[in-house]
Amino acid sequence: MAGIESGAAGDQPRFLPAGDAALIVEFGAAIDADINGRVLALDAALADAALPGVVETVPTYRSLLVQFDPAVLTHAELAEALAALGPAPDGGKAAARRWTVPVAYGGKHGIDLEDVARHHGISAEEVVRIHLSGDYRVYMIGFAPGFAYLGGLPEALHTPRRHDPRMRVPAGTISIGGMQAAVCSTPIPSGWHLLGRTPVRGFDLRRPDPFLFRPGDRIRFVRIDAEEFERLDALAESGGYLPEPDGPAGGGED
Amino acid sequence: MADLIVVQPGPQVTIQDLGRVGWQRFGIAAAGALDPPSLRAANLLAGNPPGTAAVEFTLAGGEYEAEGATLRLAVAGGDFQVTVDGEPVPPWTGFDLEPGRRLRIGAAPDALRGYLAAGGGFALPPRLGSLSTHVRSGLGGLDGGVLRPGDRLPLAAGAAPAGPPMTLDPQALPPRREILRVVLGPQDDHFTAAGIETFLTGAYAVTADADRMGYRLNGPEIEHAGGFNIISDGIAAGSIQVPGTRQPIVLLADRQPTGGYPKIATVITPDLPSLAQARPGNTVRFQAVDPAEAVAVRRNWEAMLGRMGEWLAPAGAGRELDSERLLGINLVGGVVDGLA
């Protein structure tokens, strides 16, 4: 994927004001692992620098929203400080981890599996096989608590969004929309296609760290059957099931 | 133990403080009071630190009772009609609610959002560092939802009223504005020069689609330079999205953390309460300021909020102007505009 926006990715980022108390640092105009990597590297460097007056940051696909306290900083001062920061020594990758996420496909857990298969003229089993073959990257968390936007959906499954969004899909939904895939952690409205459901709780306030996934993490899916889903889901509900990361995300090409 | 009992809440009544800070990167909406200066005023009158969680209501507050102890309460945000067992309570003034008596909070001629603060604050569990309710994600407040008849709001221990009730001259609050100051961007380059000109000169009416998440406005169509889909990025409070309808949507406290329409400009923090207090049918206009000016305005605004406590005075200290004003508001109703 690198190269879609390679010219812009080599350029200096753009600093864009977002009101009196926020600045957006934009690295490009594409969903691209290199651009996203630069966002995460700046985010990590800024966290390390602990710049006074920075209130919170929101890393997204191609930009970093930096919310600041105007009593302490101006836009110009913040932009200058950000420009002076090099990327974090490890490029922000140290915190990224690799996860294996179990999914029950089809049936009541993946009500759009057959439709997606029909759309592509392949079997439901083939859709599952292709989805399982993907090596996914968490680009950002957004939209709803713990909702993980994934890149790395194999092109054979790129599918236009539904014409008619659903008002509510359950927590744990594994879905695809356009060239993107997602792990959803709370019930949300959605226009994406539901392929399956995971018992993994991506967001659970009972945990000291309520959020499982971070931008930069890598995810592979593994198939479980409906009975195993019920077993793990009951365990997860009682707080007795949470996957451990397999290890650091590692290099991996996107 | 003392509780504030919700007998009959108004529409969309929630608990709000200054919102969740630091979690937007995990998909958590900030939430928080739509009119922070009015939240601060209610808290000062109730004897609380300015960011203490209070009841936020829209149009009218509803009916409440105290249980277990006398509570020090205050309503702020506008000249809301407040009565205890039918007896009028002056606006912008603290009062005590004894068990067995009934507090009613009606509408205000000059405001849409109001705050009911209780001395000592509510003993509810913070979620991610805040009591603010975000209904869409079921977080905060009382079980993450709007208040319902029969709900009990426990007061923090030691919440007995301290000293005489106080009153606050509403001049202590920043004045409301019909012209909202904005900083252009972050995606003003997604609009034509004519589109930006339209945006900065047109009058935009608040539509009925106006809630804690955002205000849809209706006015002259704003021309995009290209498409209206962008790659989703982080959304600051006050961001003005312009989707394919070519009409602006100003995003407020309950906004989604990330989103995908071009944002032509961002309303500055000091002017957001004025929008949140505007009703469907009211019109607003936008005026561009550069980032440095926005910061300067913000600093003055914060300084004004910091001085709000200096305007507190003991209630009933013979301020004749206030009592005339009160008579007009509570007894004459319709003619208050001339007095306010």
Coordinates of C-alpha atoms in Angstrom, one line a residue:
Chain A
M1 CA 0.0 0.0 0.0
A2 CA 2.9 2.3 0.5
G3 CA 3.3 4.6 -2.5
I4 CA -0.4 5.6 -2.9
E5 CA 0.5 8.9 -1.2
S6 CA 4.3 8.5 -1.1
G7 CA 4.9 12.0 -2.3
A8 CA 2.9 13.6 0.5
A9 CA 4.1 11.1 3.0
G10 CA 7.7 12.4 2.5
D11 CA 6.6 16.0 2.9
Q12 CA 6.3 17.9 6.0
P13 CA 3.0 17.5 7.8
R14 CA 0.3 20.1 7.5
F15 CA -0.8 21.9 10.7
L16 CA -4.5 22.7 10.6
P17 CA -6.4 24.7 13.3
A18 CA -9.5 23.1 14.8
G19 CA -10.9 26.0 16.8
D20 CA -9.3 27.8 19.7
A21 CA -8.1 24.6 21.5
A22 CA -7.0 22.1 18.9
L23 CA -4.6 21.6 16.1
I24 CA -4.6 18.8 13.5
V25 CA -1.3 17.4 12.2
E26 CA -2.1 15.9 8.8
F27 CA 0.4 13.5 7.1
G28 CA -1.5 12.7 4.0
A29 CA -4.8 12.0 2.3
A30 CA -4.9 8.2 2.1
I31 CA -5.5 5.2 4.2
D32 CA -2.0 4.0 4.2
A33 CA 0.1 2.1 6.7
D34 CA 3.1 4.4 6.3
I35 CA 1.1 7.5 6.8
N36 CA -0.7 6.0 9.8
G37 CA 2.7 4.9 11.2
R38 CA 3.9 8.5 11.1
V39 CA 0.8 9.6 12.9
L40 CA 1.4 7.0 15.7
A41 CA 5.1 7.9 15.8
L42 CA 4.3 11.6 16.4
D43 CA 1.7 10.6 19.0
A44 CA 4.3 8.5 20.9
A45 CA 6.9 11.2 20.7
L46 CA 4.4 13.8 22.0
A47 CA 3.5 11.5 24.9
D48 CA 7.2 11.0 25.7
A49 CA 7.8 14.7 25.6
A50 CA 4.9 15.4 28.0
L51 CA 4.6 18.9 26.6
P52 CA 2.9 21.2 29.1
G53 CA -0.6 22.4 27.9
V54 CA -1.3 19.3 25.7
V55 CA -4.6 17.9 27.0
E56 CA -5.2 14.9 24.8
T57 CA -4.5 13.5 21.4
V58 CA -6.6 11.5 19.0
P59 CA -4.6 9.5 16.4
T60 CA -6.6 8.6 13.3
Y61 CA -5.8 7.2 9.8
R62 CA -3.8 10.0 8.5
S63 CA -3.8 12.8 11.2
L64 CA -3.3 13.5 14.8
L65 CA -5.8 15.8 16.6
V66 CA -3.9 17.6 19.4
Q67 CA -6.3 19.2 21.9
F68 CA -4.5 21.8 24.0
D69 CA -5.1 24.3 26.8
P70 CA -5.1 27.8 25.3
A71 CA -4.1 29.2 28.7
V72 CA -0.7 27.5 28.2
L73 CA -0.2 27.3 24.5
T74 CA -1.1 29.0 21.2
H75 CA -1.5 27.2 17.9
A76 CA 1.8 28.6 16.7
E77 CA 3.7 27.6 19.8
L78 CA 2.3 24.1 19.6
A79 CA 3.0 23.7 15.9
E80 CA 6.6 24.8 16.5
A81 CA 7.0 22.3 19.4
L82 CA 5.5 19.5 17.3
A83 CA 7.7 20.3 14.3
A84 CA 10.8 20.2 16.6
L85 CA 9.8 16.7 17.9
G86 CA 11.5 13.9 16.0
P87 CA 9.5 10.7 15.8
A88 CA 9.7 8.5 18.9
P89 CA 13.0 6.4 18.8
D90 CA 11.0 3.2 18.1
G91 CA 8.6 5.0 15.8
G92 CA 5.8 4.4 18.3
K93 CA 5.8 0.7 17.5
A94 CA 6.9 -0.6 20.9
A95 CA 3.4 -0.6 22.3
A96 CA 1.8 -2.4 19.3
R97 CA 0.8 -6.0 19.9
R98 CA -0.4 -9.0 17.9
W99 CA -3.8 -10.5 18.7
T100 CA -5.7 -13.7 17.7
V101 CA -9.4 -13.0 17.8
P102 CA -11.9 -15.9 17.7
V103 CA -14.9 -15.4 15.5
A104 CA -18.1 -17.4 15.0
Y105 CA -19.1 -16.8 11.4
G106 CA -22.5 -16.8 9.7
G107 CA -25.9 -17.8 11.0
K108 CA -27.3 -15.5 13.7
H109 CA -23.8 -14.2 14.4
G110 CA -23.1 -13.1 10.8
I111 CA -26.4 -12.3 9.1
D112 CA -24.8 -10.8 6.0
L113 CA -22.4 -13.6 5.3
E114 CA -24.6 -15.1 2.6
D115 CA -25.3 -11.7 1.0
V116 CA -21.6 -10.9 0.8
A117 CA -21.0 -14.3 -0.8
R118 CA -23.7 -13.6 -3.4
H119 CA -22.3 -10.2 -4.1
H120 CA -19.0 -11.6 -4.9
G121 CA -20.3 -14.8 -6.6
I122 CA -18.5 -17.1 -4.2
S123 CA -19.6 -19.4 -1.4
A124 CA -20.0 -18.4 2.2
E125 CA -17.2 -20.7 3.1
E126 CA -15.0 -18.9 0.6
V127 CA -15.8 -15.6 2.2
V128 CA -14.9 -17.0 5.6
R129 CA -11.6 -18.4 4.2
I130 CA -10.6 -15.1 2.7
H131 CA -11.5 -13.1 5.8
L132 CA -9.5 -15.5 7.9
S133 CA -6.5 -15.1 5.5
G134 CA -6.2 -11.4 6.2
D135 CA -3.4 -9.9 8.4
Y136 CA -5.1 -6.8 9.8
R137 CA -3.7 -3.6 11.2
V138 CA -5.6 -1.5 13.7
Y139 CA -5.5 2.0 12.1
M140 CA -7.5 3.8 14.7
I141 CA -10.1 3.5 17.4
G142 CA -13.1 5.7 16.9
F143 CA -16.8 6.2 16.3
A144 CA -17.8 4.3 19.4
P145 CA -16.0 3.0 22.6
G146 CA -13.2 0.6 21.5
F147 CA -14.4 0.4 17.9
A148 CA -11.3 -0.8 16.0
Y149 CA -11.0 0.2 12.3
L150 CA -8.9 -2.4 10.5
G151 CA -6.9 -2.2 7.3
G152 CA -5.8 -5.3 5.5
L153 CA -9.1 -6.7 4.2
P154 CA -8.2 -8.8 1.2
E155 CA -9.4 -7.1 -2.0
A156 CA -11.6 -10.0 -2.9
L157 CA -13.9 -9.0 0.0
H158 CA -14.1 -5.2 -0.7
T159 CA -17.8 -4.7 -0.5
P160 CA -19.9 -1.5 -0.8
R161 CA -21.7 -0.5 2.4
R162 CA -25.4 -1.5 2.9
H163 CA -27.9 0.9 1.4
D164 CA -30.0 0.7 4.5
P165 CA -27.9 1.0 7.8
R166 CA -29.1 -1.1 10.8
M167 CA -30.1 0.9 13.9
R168 CA -28.3 -1.5 16.2
V169 CA -25.8 -4.3 15.8
P170 CA -24.5 -6.2 18.8
A171 CA -21.2 -5.8 20.6
G172 CA -18.5 -8.1 19.2
T173 CA -19.7 -7.7 15.6
I174 CA -17.1 -8.5 13.0
S175 CA -18.0 -6.6 10.0
I176 CA -16.7 -5.3 6.6
G177 CA -17.5 -2.0 4.7
G178 CA -15.8 -0.8 1.6
M179 CA -12.1 -1.7 1.9
Q180 CA -12.3 -1.7 5.7
A181 CA -12.9 -4.3 8.4
A182 CA -13.8 -3.7 12.0
V183 CA -14.1 -5.2 15.4
C184 CA -17.0 -3.5 17.2
S185 CA -17.0 -3.4 21.0
T186 CA -20.4 -1.9 21.9
P187 CA -23.9 -2.0 20.3
I188 CA -23.9 0.6 17.5
P189 CA -25.9 1.6 14.4
S190 CA -24.0 0.3 11.3
G191 CA -24.2 0.2 7.6
W192 CA -21.4 -2.4 7.3
H193 CA -21.9 -6.2 6.5
L194 CA -21.9 -8.5 9.5
L195 CA -19.8 -11.6 8.9
G196 CA -19.6 -12.9 12.4
R197 CA -19.2 -12.2 16.1
T198 CA -16.4 -12.5 18.6
P199 CA -16.8 -13.2 22.3
V200 CA -13.9 -10.9 23.0
R201 CA -14.8 -7.8 24.9
G202 CA -12.9 -5.0 23.2
F203 CA -14.3 -2.6 25.8
D204 CA -15.1 -3.5 29.4
L205 CA -15.2 -1.0 32.2
R206 CA -14.7 -3.7 34.7
R207 CA -11.1 -4.1 33.6
P208 CA -8.3 -1.8 34.9
D209 CA -7.5 -1.1 31.2
P210 CA -11.0 -1.1 29.6
F211 CA -9.7 -1.0 26.0
L212 CA -8.1 -4.1 24.4
F213 CA -6.9 -2.7 21.1
R214 CA -4.5 0.1 20.3
P215 CA -3.7 1.8 16.9
G216 CA -0.8 -0.1 15.4
D217 CA -1.9 -3.5 16.8
R218 CA -2.1 -6.4 14.4
I219 CA -5.0 -8.9 14.4
R220 CA -5.6 -12.3 12.9
F221 CA -9.0 -14.0 13.1
V222 CA -9.5 -17.7 14.0
R223 CA -12.7 -19.5 13.5
I224 CA -14.8 -20.9 16.3
D225 CA -18.2 -22.7 16.1
A226 CA -21.4 -21.4 17.7
E227 CA -21.1 -23.6 20.8
E228 CA -17.6 -22.4 21.5
F229 CA -18.9 -18.8 21.0
E230 CA -21.6 -19.4 23.6
R231 CA -19.1 -20.9 26.1
L232 CA -16.5 -18.1 25.7
D233 CA -19.2 -15.4 25.6
A234 CA -20.6 -16.7 29.0
L235 CA -17.1 -16.7 30.4
A236 CA -16.4 -13.2 29.0
E237 CA -19.7 -11.9 30.5
S238 CA -18.5 -13.0 34.0
G239 CA -15.1 -11.5 33.4
G240 CA -13.4 -14.8 33.1
Y241 CA -12.2 -14.6 29.5
L242 CA -9.8 -12.2 27.8
P243 CA -7.2 -13.1 25.3
E244 CA -3.6 -12.3 25.9
P245 CA -1.6 -10.7 23.1
D246 CA 0.5 -13.2 21.1
G247 CA 3.4 -10.8 21.4
P248 CA 4.6 -7.6 19.8
A249 CA 3.1 -6.6 16.5
G250 CA 6.5 -7.0 14.8
G251 CA 7.5 -5.5 11.4
G252 CA 5.1 -7.1 9.0
E253 CA 4.4 -5.5 5.7
D254 CA 1.0 -3.9 5.2
Chain B
M1 CA -27.8 9.6 53.7
A2 CA -29.6 12.3 51.6
D3 CA -31.1 11.8 48.2
L4 CA -32.5 14.1 45.5
I5 CA -35.6 12.3 44.2
V6 CA -36.5 12.8 40.6
V7 CA -40.3 13.0 40.8
Q8 CA -40.9 14.0 37.1
P9 CA -38.0 15.0 35.0
G10 CA -38.2 17.3 32.0
P11 CA -37.2 16.0 28.6
Q12 CA -33.7 14.6 28.2
V13 CA -32.5 15.4 31.7
T14 CA -29.0 14.0 32.4
I15 CA -26.1 14.4 34.8
Q16 CA -23.2 16.4 33.4
D17 CA -19.9 17.8 34.6
L18 CA -17.1 19.1 32.4
G19 CA -16.9 15.9 30.4
R20 CA -14.4 13.1 29.9
V21 CA -10.9 14.2 29.1
G22 CA -8.3 11.8 27.6
W23 CA -10.5 9.0 26.2
Q24 CA -11.5 10.3 22.8
R25 CA -8.6 8.3 21.3
F26 CA -10.4 5.1 22.5
G27 CA -13.7 6.1 20.8
I28 CA -15.2 7.7 23.9
A29 CA -17.3 10.8 23.4
A30 CA -16.3 13.8 25.6
A31 CA -19.9 14.6 26.7
G32 CA -20.1 17.2 29.5
A33 CA -22.2 20.3 30.1
L34 CA -23.4 22.2 26.9
D35 CA -23.2 25.5 28.8
P36 CA -20.2 25.3 31.2
P37 CA -20.5 28.9 32.5
S38 CA -24.0 28.1 33.6
L39 CA -22.9 24.9 35.2
R40 CA -20.3 26.9 37.1
A41 CA -22.9 29.4 38.2
A42 CA -25.2 26.7 39.6
N43 CA -22.3 25.1 41.4
L44 CA -21.1 28.4 42.9
L45 CA -24.6 29.1 44.2
A46 CA -24.9 25.5 45.7
G47 CA -21.5 26.0 47.4
N48 CA -19.7 23.5 45.1
P49 CA -16.4 23.6 43.1
P50 CA -17.3 24.9 39.6
G51 CA -17.0 21.6 37.7
T52 CA -19.1 19.5 40.0
A53 CA -21.6 17.3 38.2
A54 CA -25.2 18.7 38.1
V55 CA -28.5 17.9 36.5
E56 CA -28.7 19.4 33.0
F57 CA -32.1 19.9 31.6
T58 CA -33.6 21.3 28.3
L59 CA -36.6 23.6 28.2
A60 CA -37.8 22.7 31.7
G61 CA -36.3 20.9 34.6
G62 CA -39.3 19.0 36.1
E63 CA -40.1 18.1 39.7
Y64 CA -37.9 17.0 42.5
E65 CA -38.0 16.3 46.2
A66 CA -35.4 16.0 49.0
E67 CA -35.2 12.9 51.2
G68 CA -33.2 12.3 54.3
A69 CA -31.9 15.9 54.8
T70 CA -32.5 19.4 53.7
L71 CA -30.6 20.1 50.5
R72 CA -28.9 23.3 49.3
L73 CA -29.9 23.6 45.6
A74 CA -29.4 26.2 42.8
V75 CA -30.7 26.5 39.3
A76 CA -28.8 28.5 36.6
G77 CA -28.7 29.0 32.9
G78 CA -31.5 31.5 32.5
D79 CA -34.5 33.0 34.3
F80 CA -36.1 29.6 34.9
Q81 CA -39.4 29.6 36.8
V82 CA -38.5 27.9 40.0
T83 CA -41.0 27.2 42.8
V84 CA -40.9 25.2 46.1
D85 CA -44.4 24.1 47.1
G86 CA -45.6 26.9 44.7
E87 CA -43.5 29.6 46.3
P88 CA -41.3 31.4 43.7
V89 CA -37.6 31.1 44.2
P90 CA -35.6 34.0 42.6
P91 CA -33.6 33.0 39.6
W92 CA -29.8 32.8 40.0
T93 CA -30.2 32.2 43.7
G94 CA -29.5 29.3 45.9
F95 CA -32.3 27.8 48.1
D96 CA -32.9 25.0 50.6
L97 CA -35.2 22.1 49.8
E98 CA -36.6 20.4 52.9
P99 CA -37.9 16.8 52.9
G100 CA -41.5 16.6 51.9
R101 CA -41.5 19.8 49.9
R102 CA -41.8 19.8 46.1
L103 CA -39.4 21.7 43.8
R104 CA -40.7 22.6 40.3
I105 CA -38.5 23.9 37.6
G106 CA -40.3 25.4 34.6
A107 CA -39.1 27.1 31.5
A108 CA -37.1 30.3 31.0
P109 CA -37.8 33.1 28.5
D110 CA -34.1 33.5 27.8
A111 CA -32.6 30.0 27.9
L112 CA -33.0 26.5 26.6
R113 CA -30.5 24.6 28.9
G114 CA -30.5 24.8 32.6
Y115 CA -28.5 23.3 35.5
L116 CA -29.7 22.1 38.9
A117 CA -26.8 21.8 41.3
A118 CA -27.0 20.2 44.7
G119 CA -24.6 21.2 47.6
G120 CA -22.0 18.6 48.1
G121 CA -22.5 17.0 44.6
F122 CA -23.8 13.6 43.7
A123 CA -22.3 10.5 45.1
L124 CA -22.3 8.6 41.8
P125 CA -19.4 6.4 40.5
P126 CA -17.3 8.2 37.9
R127 CA -16.8 6.4 34.6
L128 CA -13.5 7.1 33.0
G129 CA -13.0 10.0 35.3
S130 CA -16.3 11.8 34.8
L131 CA -19.9 11.7 35.9
S132 CA -21.1 13.0 32.5
T133 CA -23.8 11.0 30.9
H134 CA -23.3 9.9 27.3
V135 CA -26.6 8.2 26.5
R136 CA -25.5 6.7 23.1
S137 CA -22.7 4.7 24.8
G138 CA -24.5 4.2 28.1
L139 CA -21.8 5.8 30.1
G140 CA -21.9 8.0 33.2
G141 CA -24.7 9.6 35.2
L142 CA -27.2 7.2 36.6
D143 CA -26.6 3.9 34.7
G144 CA -25.7 5.8 31.6
G145 CA -29.1 7.1 30.8
V146 CA -31.5 10.0 31.0
L147 CA -33.2 10.5 34.4
R148 CA -36.5 8.8 34.9
P149 CA -39.4 9.3 37.4
G150 CA -38.5 7.8 40.7
D151 CA -34.7 8.0 40.2
R152 CA -32.8 8.7 43.4
L153 CA -29.6 10.8 43.2
P154 CA -27.5 10.2 46.3
L155 CA -25.8 13.3 47.7
A156 CA -22.2 13.1 48.9
A157 CA -21.9 12.9 52.6
G158 CA -21.7 16.1 54.6
A159 CA -23.8 18.0 52.1
A160 CA -25.6 20.1 54.7
P161 CA -26.2 23.7 53.6
A162 CA -23.4 26.0 54.7
G163 CA -24.2 29.6 55.4
P164 CA -27.0 31.7 53.9
P165 CA -28.2 31.2 50.4
M166 CA -26.3 33.3 47.8
T167 CA -27.4 35.1 44.7
L168 CA -25.4 35.7 41.5
D169 CA -25.8 38.7 39.2
P170 CA -26.1 37.0 35.7
Q171 CA -23.9 39.8 34.4
A172 CA -21.1 37.6 35.9
L173 CA -21.6 35.3 32.9
P174 CA -20.3 35.9 29.4
P175 CA -23.1 37.5 27.3
R176 CA -24.8 35.3 24.7
R177 CA -24.0 36.0 21.1
E178 CA -25.9 35.5 17.8
I179 CA -22.7 35.9 15.8
L180 CA -20.6 32.9 16.6
R181 CA -16.9 33.3 16.1
V182 CA -15.1 30.5 14.2
V183 CA -11.6 29.6 13.2
L184 CA -11.7 28.4 9.5
G185 CA -10.5 24.8 9.0
P186 CA -9.4 22.1 9.4
Q187 CA -10.9 21.3 6.0
D188 CA -11.8 24.7 4.6
D189 CA -9.8 23.8 1.5
H190 CA -12.6 21.4 0.7
F191 CA -14.9 24.3 -0.1
T192 CA -14.9 26.9 -2.9
A193 CA -14.2 30.6 -2.1
A194 CA -17.8 31.3 -2.8
G195 CA -18.8 28.5 -0.4
I196 CA -16.8 30.0 2.4
E197 CA -18.2 33.5 1.6
T198 CA -21.7 32.1 1.8
F199 CA -21.0 30.4 5.1
L200 CA -19.6 33.7 6.6
T201 CA -22.4 35.9 5.3
G202 CA -25.5 33.8 5.5
A203 CA -28.0 33.6 8.4
Y204 CA -28.5 30.0 9.6
A205 CA -31.5 28.9 11.4
V206 CA -31.4 26.2 14.1
T207 CA -33.6 23.3 13.0
A208 CA -35.6 20.9 15.2
D209 CA -32.7 18.5 14.8
A210 CA -30.6 20.0 17.6
D211 CA -29.5 18.0 20.6
R212 CA -26.5 17.3 22.8
M213 CA -24.6 15.7 19.9
G214 CA -25.0 18.6 17.4
Y215 CA -27.1 21.3 15.8
R216 CA -28.2 21.0 12.2
L217 CA -28.6 24.4 10.8
N218 CA -30.5 25.6 7.7
G219 CA -29.5 28.4 5.4
P220 CA -27.7 29.3 2.2
E221 CA -26.1 26.2 0.6
I222 CA -22.4 25.9 1.1
E223 CA -20.5 24.8 -2.0
H224 CA -17.9 22.1 -1.7
A225 CA -14.8 22.3 -3.9
G226 CA -14.9 18.5 -4.5
G227 CA -16.5 15.6 -2.9
F228 CA -17.8 15.6 0.6
N229 CA -16.3 12.4 1.8
I230 CA -13.0 12.6 3.6
I231 CA -10.9 10.1 5.5
S232 CA -12.3 10.1 9.1
D233 CA -10.3 12.1 11.5
G234 CA -10.7 13.4 15.1
I235 CA -13.5 15.9 15.8
A236 CA -13.0 18.9 18.1
A237 CA -15.9 20.5 20.0
G238 CA -17.6 23.1 17.8
S239 CA -16.5 21.5 14.5
I240 CA -18.8 22.5 11.7
Q241 CA -19.3 19.6 9.3
V242 CA -20.9 20.2 5.9
P243 CA -22.2 16.9 4.4
G244 CA -23.8 16.4 1.0
T245 CA -26.8 18.4 2.1
R246 CA -24.6 21.5 1.9
Q247 CA -26.0 22.6 5.2
P248 CA -23.8 23.0 8.3
I249 CA -23.9 20.8 11.4
V250 CA -22.2 22.1 14.5
L251 CA -20.9 19.3 16.7
L252 CA -21.2 19.6 20.4
A253 CA -20.4 17.7 23.6
D254 CA -21.9 14.4 22.7
R255 CA -20.3 14.4 19.2
Q256 CA -18.8 11.2 17.8
P257 CA -15.0 11.1 18.5
T258 CA -14.1 10.7 14.8
G259 CA -16.0 11.4 11.6
G260 CA -15.8 11.8 7.9
Y261 CA -17.3 15.0 6.5
P262 CA -15.3 18.0 5.7
K263 CA -15.2 20.6 8.5
I264 CA -15.3 24.1 7.1
A265 CA -14.6 25.8 10.5
T266 CA -14.8 25.3 14.3
V267 CA -16.9 27.5 16.7
I268 CA -14.6 28.7 19.4
T269 CA -15.2 27.4 22.9
P270 CA -16.4 30.7 24.4
D271 CA -19.2 30.9 21.8
L272 CA -20.5 27.3 22.0
P273 CA -22.8 27.9 25.0
S274 CA -24.6 30.6 23.0
L275 CA -25.4 28.1 20.3
A276 CA -26.4 25.4 22.8
Q277 CA -28.9 27.9 24.3
A278 CA -30.4 28.7 20.9
R279 CA -33.7 27.2 20.1
P280 CA -35.1 25.8 16.9
G281 CA -36.0 28.8 14.7
N282 CA -33.3 31.1 16.2
T283 CA -30.7 32.2 13.7
V284 CA -27.0 32.4 14.0
R285 CA -24.2 33.9 11.9
F286 CA -20.6 33.1 11.7
Q287 CA -17.6 35.4 11.9
A288 CA -14.1 34.2 11.2
V289 CA -11.3 35.0 13.6
D290 CA -7.7 33.9 13.2
P291 CA -6.2 31.3 15.6
A292 CA -4.3 33.9 17.7
E293 CA -7.4 36.0 18.2
A294 CA -9.4 32.9 19.1
V295 CA -6.8 32.1 21.9
A296 CA -7.0 35.7 23.1
V297 CA -10.8 35.6 23.3
R298 CA -10.6 32.2 25.1
R299 CA -8.1 33.6 27.7
N300 CA -10.4 36.6 28.4
W301 CA -13.4 34.2 28.7
E302 CA -11.6 32.0 31.2
A303 CA -10.6 35.0 33.2
M304 CA -14.2 36.1 33.3
L305 CA -15.3 32.7 34.5
G306 CA -12.6 32.8 37.1
R307 CA -14.0 36.0 38.5
M308 CA -17.6 34.8 38.6
G309 CA -17.4 34.1 42.4
E310 CA -16.8 37.8 43.0
W311 CA -20.4 38.5 41.9
L312 CA -21.9 36.3 44.6
A313 CA -23.9 38.1 47.3
P314 CA -26.1 36.9 50.1
A315 CA -29.6 36.4 48.9
G316 CA -32.4 38.7 50.0
A317 CA -30.0 41.5 50.9
G318 CA -32.5 44.1 49.6
R319 CA -31.4 44.3 46.0
E320 CA -34.5 46.0 44.7
L321 CA -33.7 45.6 41.0
D322 CA -33.5 41.9 41.5
S323 CA -36.8 41.7 43.3
E324 CA -38.6 43.8 40.7
R325 CA -37.1 41.5 38.1
L326 CA -38.3 38.5 40.0
L327 CA -41.8 39.8 40.3
G328 CA -41.9 40.4 36.6
I329 CA -40.6 37.0 35.8
N330 CA -42.7 34.9 38.1
L331 CA -46.0 36.8 38.1
V332 CA -46.2 38.6 34.9
G333 CA -44.6 35.9 32.6
G334 CA -45.0 37.5 29.2
V335 CA -43.5 40.9 29.9
V336 CA -40.2 39.7 31.3
D337 CA -38.3 40.5 28.1
G338 CA -38.6 44.2 28.8
L339 CA -37.1 43.8 32.3
A340 CA -34.4 41.3 31.6

